[in-house]
Amino acid sequence: MNRLFSKSLCTSAAGANLKPPPADSAAIAKLLLSSPTTAHQIPEEQFLLSTKTPWTPQLVNSVLKRLWNHGPKALQFFHLLDRHHREYVHVASSFDLAIDIAARLHLYTTVWSLIRRMRSLRLGPSPKTFAIVAERYASAGKPDKAVNLFLNMHEHGCFQDLASFNTILDVLCKSKRVEKAHELFRALRGRFSVDTVTYNVIVNGWCLIKRTPKALEVLKEMVERGINPNLTTYNTMLKGFFRAGQIKQAWEFFLEMKKRNCEIDVVTYTTVVHGFGVAGEIKRARNVFDEMIREGVLPSVATHNALIQVLCKKDSVENAIVMFEEMLRKGYEPNVTTYNVLIRGLFHAGDFSRGEELMKRMKNEGCEPNFQTYNMMIRYYSECSEVEKALALFEKMGSGDCLPNLDTYNILISGMFVRKRSEDMVVAGNQAFAKEILRSQSKSGSLLIRKFRL
DNA sequence: GATTGTCTTT
C-alpha cells in the first residue's frame, strides 16, 4: 500500500512529456475530497475537465490510488473524466482500478457497467480484470460467483487459459475455499494441461487451512502424474507444517530437503527461522539463522524481520533492538515492516517514547509510515486511555500522505468505548471525526454512526 | 496477478 502513495509515482505522472501537469495527484485528490459528492460541475470540476490539465494514465491512476479509501469519490472522479472530458479516454489499467474500487464497495452494478464500457472501447476486459473481480467476490463470501465468473469469461470476450485457471484456483484457496478449489481442479484439470504451479496452488490451499495430510496427498498425486515438484512446492509444504504447529514434521521435512540436495534458498531459511520463533524456539531459530550464513545463503531483510519479530514476541524487545542494530551495521536497509514490527514491540512493552522515537527515525531514513504504522500506534494509545496521543497521531495522518481509513475510525472509537470514559467522547467530538465518518459515506461508516448515535 | 518467506489480534 505504501508503494501506491510514493512520491515517485506521482511525479512520474509528468512523465517524459514536455510540460509538467499544473497539479500533482496529491493536490487533485485533496481537491476532490473537499468538494461535495452530490454537486455537479462545480468550478473545481470544471478545472479538472479543462483541457489545460494534461491528463495521463499515470496521473489518473495515481489519483485513483490516493482515493483508495474514499471509493465513492474515486468512482465519481473516474466517471467525471469518462463522461464529460472531451478528449481524455481511460486506459485499461484505470478501468481495472475503478472496477477494483467498485467491487470493494460491493457495487456490482457499477462493476458490470464498467466492464461493458471497457469492452465497448475495446480495452478488455482482460484476464487481469477477471482476476480482480473474482478475488473481490471470493473475499465478499461469494466464491460461487467467482467460479461462475471464470466459467463465463469467454462470453465477455476473454479466453480461459492455464494462467486464468491457476488464478481462480488461487483466489479460492486464499479465501480459504480450498474444498471448492480442489473440486474445480479435479473437474477441469483435463481441460487445461495443469502444471507444477497448479499443484502448488492446491498444496498451498490445504496448508493455509492447516490440513497438511491433504497437502501431502496432493503432493504425492502430483509426483505420480509425472509433474515435478519444485522448491516452491517444498517451501510451501514446510511453511504448512509450521503453520499447523507440526514443528517436528517441519524439522524432518527440512532435513529431508537438505538430504535430497534441494537448493535450499533464502525463502526456505526464512520460513524455518520464523516457524521456530513463533513456536517459541528462539534458540533453534537463531541456530538456523547462523547456519544459513555459514552455508552461504544471504539472509534478506525479510529474514531479519522474521527474527526481529519473534524476538519481540517470544524473547525481549531489547534483543530485537540488538538484532536491528546488527542488521544496520551489516548494511541492510530496513523496510516499513522492520519498523512496524519493532515499534509494535516497544509499544507492547509499554515503551511509547522509544516507539515514537523510532517512528521519527524511520521518517528521517526516508521510510514513510503506512496505515499499519499509524493504526497500530493509535490502537495502543487508545487502549491505554492515551486519547490525546491517539488523536494527535490521527491528525498527523490526515495532514500527511497517509489518509485515515475506516479501520482508523473503528480503532479510535472502540478504544474509547472500551474505556467508557465520556470525556473521551467529548474530546473526540471536538476533533469532529464523526463528521469525517459521515463524509466517508461507507456502509460501515453509517453503521457506526447508528450504533453510537454520533 | 499463475505458485513460496517478513507487518493487523489473542
PDB file of N, CA, C and O in Angstrom, chain A residues 198-231:
ATOM      1  N   THR A 198      -0.108 -25.144 -10.788  1.00  0.00           N
ATOM      2  CA  THR A 198      -1.463 -25.538 -10.401  1.00  0.00           C
ATOM      3  C   THR A 198      -1.434 -26.365  -9.119  1.00  0.00           C
ATOM      4  O   THR A 198      -2.173 -26.095  -8.164  1.00  0.00           O
ATOM      5  N   TYR A 199      -0.564 -27.371  -9.110  1.00  0.00           N
ATOM      6  CA  TYR A 199      -0.447 -28.219  -7.924  1.00  0.00           C
ATOM      7  C   TYR A 199       0.047 -27.425  -6.714  1.00  0.00           C
ATOM      8  O   TYR A 199      -0.427 -27.610  -5.603  1.00  0.00           O
ATOM      9  N   ASN A 200       0.990 -26.530  -6.949  1.00  0.00           N
ATOM     10  CA  ASN A 200       1.496 -25.717  -5.834  1.00  0.00           C
ATOM     11  C   ASN A 200       0.383 -24.902  -5.190  1.00  0.00           C
ATOM     12  O   ASN A 200       0.333 -24.755  -3.969  1.00  0.00           O
ATOM     13  N   VAL A 201      -0.503 -24.370  -6.022  1.00  0.00           N
ATOM     14  CA  VAL A 201      -1.621 -23.573  -5.524  1.00  0.00           C
ATOM     15  C   VAL A 201      -2.507 -24.422  -4.611  1.00  0.00           C
ATOM     16  O   VAL A 201      -2.904 -23.979  -3.526  1.00  0.00           O
ATOM     17  N   ILE A 202      -2.791 -25.644  -5.041  1.00  0.00           N
ATOM     18  CA  ILE A 202      -3.665 -26.519  -4.247  1.00  0.00           C
ATOM     19  C   ILE A 202      -2.960 -26.971  -2.955  1.00  0.00           C
ATOM     20  O   ILE A 202      -3.555 -26.986  -1.875  1.00  0.00           O
ATOM     21  N   VAL A 203      -1.688 -27.322  -3.083  1.00  0.00           N
ATOM     22  CA  VAL A 203      -0.911 -27.697  -1.892  1.00  0.00           C
ATOM     23  C   VAL A 203      -0.943 -26.553  -0.886  1.00  0.00           C
ATOM     24  O   VAL A 203      -1.208 -26.739   0.308  1.00  0.00           O
ATOM     25  N   ASN A 204      -0.705 -25.355  -1.384  1.00  0.00           N
ATOM     26  CA  ASN A 204      -0.725 -24.180  -0.507  1.00  0.00           C
ATOM     27  C   ASN A 204      -2.105 -23.984   0.126  1.00  0.00           C
ATOM     28  O   ASN A 204      -2.200 -23.640   1.305  1.00  0.00           O
ATOM     29  N   GLY A 205      -3.144 -24.237  -0.641  1.00  0.00           N
ATOM     30  CA  GLY A 205      -4.506 -24.105  -0.127  1.00  0.00           C
ATOM     31  C   GLY A 205      -4.726 -24.966   1.110  1.00  0.00           C
ATOM     32  O   GLY A 205      -5.144 -24.473   2.156  1.00  0.00           O
ATOM     33  N   TRP A 206      -4.400 -26.255   0.993  1.00  0.00           N
ATOM     34  CA  TRP A 206      -4.587 -27.155   2.139  1.00  0.00           C
ATOM     35  C   TRP A 206      -3.723 -26.726   3.311  1.00  0.00           C
ATOM     36  O   TRP A 206      -4.125 -26.815   4.461  1.00  0.00           O
ATOM     37  N   CYS A 207      -2.523 -26.240   3.004  1.00  0.00           N
ATOM     38  CA  CYS A 207      -1.642 -25.768   4.079  1.00  0.00           C
ATOM     39  C   CYS A 207      -2.228 -24.550   4.786  1.00  0.00           C
ATOM     40  O   CYS A 207      -2.095 -24.416   6.001  1.00  0.00           O
ATOM     41  N   LEU A 208      -2.880 -23.678   4.023  1.00  0.00           N
ATOM     42  CA  LEU A 208      -3.441 -22.469   4.617  1.00  0.00           C
ATOM     43  C   LEU A 208      -4.509 -22.774   5.652  1.00  0.00           C
ATOM     44  O   LEU A 208      -4.702 -22.019   6.604  1.00  0.00           O
ATOM     45  N   ILE A 209      -5.231 -23.895   5.450  1.00  0.00           N
ATOM     46  CA  ILE A 209      -6.239 -24.251   6.447  1.00  0.00           C
ATOM     47  C   ILE A 209      -5.736 -25.377   7.361  1.00  0.00           C
ATOM     48  O   ILE A 209      -6.519 -26.101   7.979  1.00  0.00           O
ATOM     49  N   LYS A 210      -4.413 -25.509   7.390  1.00  0.00           N
ATOM     50  CA  LYS A 210      -3.728 -26.421   8.311  1.00  0.00           C
ATOM     51  C   LYS A 210      -4.036 -27.897   8.090  1.00  0.00           C
ATOM     52  O   LYS A 210      -3.948 -28.697   9.033  1.00  0.00           O
ATOM     53  N   ARG A 211      -4.437 -28.237   6.882  1.00  0.00           N
ATOM     54  CA  ARG A 211      -4.712 -29.647   6.606  1.00  0.00           C
ATOM     55  C   ARG A 211      -3.549 -30.249   5.832  1.00  0.00           C
ATOM     56  O   ARG A 211      -3.656 -30.543   4.631  1.00  0.00           O
ATOM     57  N   THR A 212      -2.447 -30.430   6.540  1.00  0.00           N
ATOM     58  CA  THR A 212      -1.231 -30.913   5.890  1.00  0.00           C
ATOM     59  C   THR A 212      -1.339 -32.339   5.329  1.00  0.00           C
ATOM     60  O   THR A 212      -0.707 -32.618   4.314  1.00  0.00           O
ATOM     61  N   PRO A 213      -2.139 -33.228   5.951  1.00  0.00           N
ATOM     62  CA  PRO A 213      -2.270 -34.550   5.326  1.00  0.00           C
ATOM     63  C   PRO A 213      -2.828 -34.461   3.902  1.00  0.00           C
ATOM     64  O   PRO A 213      -2.365 -35.155   2.999  1.00  0.00           O
ATOM     65  N   LYS A 214      -3.820 -33.579   3.708  1.00  0.00           N
ATOM     66  CA  LYS A 214      -4.384 -33.382   2.366  1.00  0.00           C
ATOM     67  C   LYS A 214      -3.330 -32.803   1.424  1.00  0.00           C
ATOM     68  O   LYS A 214      -3.231 -33.197   0.258  1.00  0.00           O
ATOM     69  N   ALA A 215      -2.546 -31.879   1.942  1.00  0.00           N
ATOM     70  CA  ALA A 215      -1.496 -31.269   1.124  1.00  0.00           C
ATOM     71  C   ALA A 215      -0.498 -32.333   0.666  1.00  0.00           C
ATOM     72  O   ALA A 215      -0.090 -32.360  -0.501  1.00  0.00           O
ATOM     73  N   LEU A 216      -0.136 -33.221   1.594  1.00  0.00           N
ATOM     74  CA  LEU A 216       0.801 -34.294   1.251  1.00  0.00           C
ATOM     75  C   LEU A 216       0.210 -35.242   0.208  1.00  0.00           C
ATOM     76  O   LEU A 216       0.917 -35.719  -0.673  1.00  0.00           O
ATOM     77  N   GLU A 217      -1.096 -35.485   0.316  1.00  0.00           N
ATOM     78  CA  GLU A 217      -1.789 -36.324  -0.661  1.00  0.00           C
ATOM     79  C   GLU A 217      -1.658 -35.737  -2.065  1.00  0.00           C
ATOM     80  O   GLU A 217      -1.364 -36.449  -3.022  1.00  0.00           O
ATOM     81  N   VAL A 218      -1.903 -34.428  -2.148  1.00  0.00           N
ATOM     82  CA  VAL A 218      -1.816 -33.745  -3.439  1.00  0.00           C
ATOM     83  C   VAL A 218      -0.378 -33.796  -3.965  1.00  0.00           C
ATOM     84  O   VAL A 218      -0.140 -34.013  -5.154  1.00  0.00           O
ATOM     85  N   LEU A 219       0.564 -33.636  -3.057  1.00  0.00           N
ATOM     86  CA  LEU A 219       1.977 -33.710  -3.424  1.00  0.00           C
ATOM     87  C   LEU A 219       2.309 -35.083  -4.006  1.00  0.00           C
ATOM     88  O   LEU A 219       2.992 -35.207  -5.022  1.00  0.00           O
ATOM     89  N   LYS A 220       1.779 -36.114  -3.366  1.00  0.00           N
ATOM     90  CA  LYS A 220       2.014 -37.490  -3.814  1.00  0.00           C
ATOM     91  C   LYS A 220       1.402 -37.702  -5.214  1.00  0.00           C
ATOM     92  O   LYS A 220       2.042 -38.231  -6.118  1.00  0.00           O
ATOM     93  N   GLU A 221       0.178 -37.222  -5.344  1.00  0.00           N
ATOM     94  CA  GLU A 221      -0.542 -37.378  -6.601  1.00  0.00           C
ATOM     95  C   GLU A 221       0.195 -36.678  -7.740  1.00  0.00           C
ATOM     96  O   GLU A 221       0.283 -37.182  -8.865  1.00  0.00           O
ATOM     97  N   MET A 222       0.748 -35.550  -7.427  1.00  0.00           N
ATOM     98  CA  MET A 222       1.477 -34.762  -8.412  1.00  0.00           C
ATOM     99  C   MET A 222       2.680 -35.536  -8.941  1.00  0.00           C
ATOM    100  O   MET A 222       2.911 -35.608 -10.147  1.00  0.00           O
ATOM    101  N   VAL A 223       3.399 -36.181  -8.015  1.00  0.00           N
ATOM    102  CA  VAL A 223       4.560 -36.965  -8.417  1.00  0.00           C
ATOM    103  C   VAL A 223       4.122 -38.153  -9.263  1.00  0.00           C
ATOM    104  O   VAL A 223       4.717 -38.451 -10.304  1.00  0.00           O
ATOM    105  N   GLU A 224       3.037 -38.815  -8.829  1.00  0.00           N
ATOM    106  CA  GLU A 224       2.523 -39.971  -9.573  1.00  0.00           C
ATOM    107  C   GLU A 224       2.141 -39.610 -11.002  1.00  0.00           C
ATOM    108  O   GLU A 224       2.260 -40.416 -11.903  1.00  0.00           O
ATOM    109  N   ARG A 225       1.669 -38.376 -11.176  1.00  0.00           N
ATOM    110  CA  ARG A 225       1.254 -37.963 -12.510  1.00  0.00           C
ATOM    111  C   ARG A 225       2.392 -37.371 -13.335  1.00  0.00           C
ATOM    112  O   ARG A 225       2.168 -36.809 -14.400  1.00  0.00           O
ATOM    113  N   GLY A 226       3.588 -37.476 -12.787  1.00  0.00           N
ATOM    114  CA  GLY A 226       4.759 -37.056 -13.542  1.00  0.00           C
ATOM    115  C   GLY A 226       4.984 -35.558 -13.591  1.00  0.00           C
ATOM    116  O   GLY A 226       5.662 -35.051 -14.480  1.00  0.00           O
ATOM    117  N   ILE A 227       4.372 -34.839 -12.648  1.00  0.00           N
ATOM    118  CA  ILE A 227       4.633 -33.401 -12.592  1.00  0.00           C
ATOM    119  C   ILE A 227       5.594 -33.133 -11.442  1.00  0.00           C
ATOM    120  O   ILE A 227       5.296 -33.449 -10.296  1.00  0.00           O
ATOM    121  N   ASN A 228       6.735 -32.581 -11.764  1.00  0.00           N
ATOM    122  CA  ASN A 228       7.793 -32.448 -10.769  1.00  0.00           C
ATOM    123  C   ASN A 228       7.557 -31.315  -9.795  1.00  0.00           C
ATOM    124  O   ASN A 228       7.374 -30.178 -10.200  1.00  0.00           O
ATOM    125  N   PRO A 229       7.576 -31.635  -8.507  1.00  0.00           N
ATOM    126  CA  PRO A 229       7.541 -30.577  -7.502  1.00  0.00           C
ATOM    127  C   PRO A 229       8.819 -29.758  -7.629  1.00  0.00           C
ATOM    128  O   PRO A 229       9.851 -30.276  -8.040  1.00  0.00           O
ATOM    129  N   ASN A 230       8.753 -28.486  -7.298  1.00  0.00           N
ATOM    130  CA  ASN A 230       9.956 -27.656  -7.293  1.00  0.00           C
ATOM    131  C   ASN A 230      10.182 -27.088  -5.892  1.00  0.00           C
ATOM    132  O   ASN A 230       9.478 -27.447  -4.946  1.00  0.00           O
ATOM    133  N   LEU A 231      11.154 -26.214  -5.773  1.00  0.00           N
ATOM    134  CA  LEU A 231      11.474 -25.664  -4.458  1.00  0.00           C
ATOM    135  C   LEU A 231      10.275 -24.929  -3.849  1.00  0.00           C
ATOM    136  O   LEU A 231      10.056 -25.002  -2.636  1.00  0.00           O
TER     137      LEU A 231
END
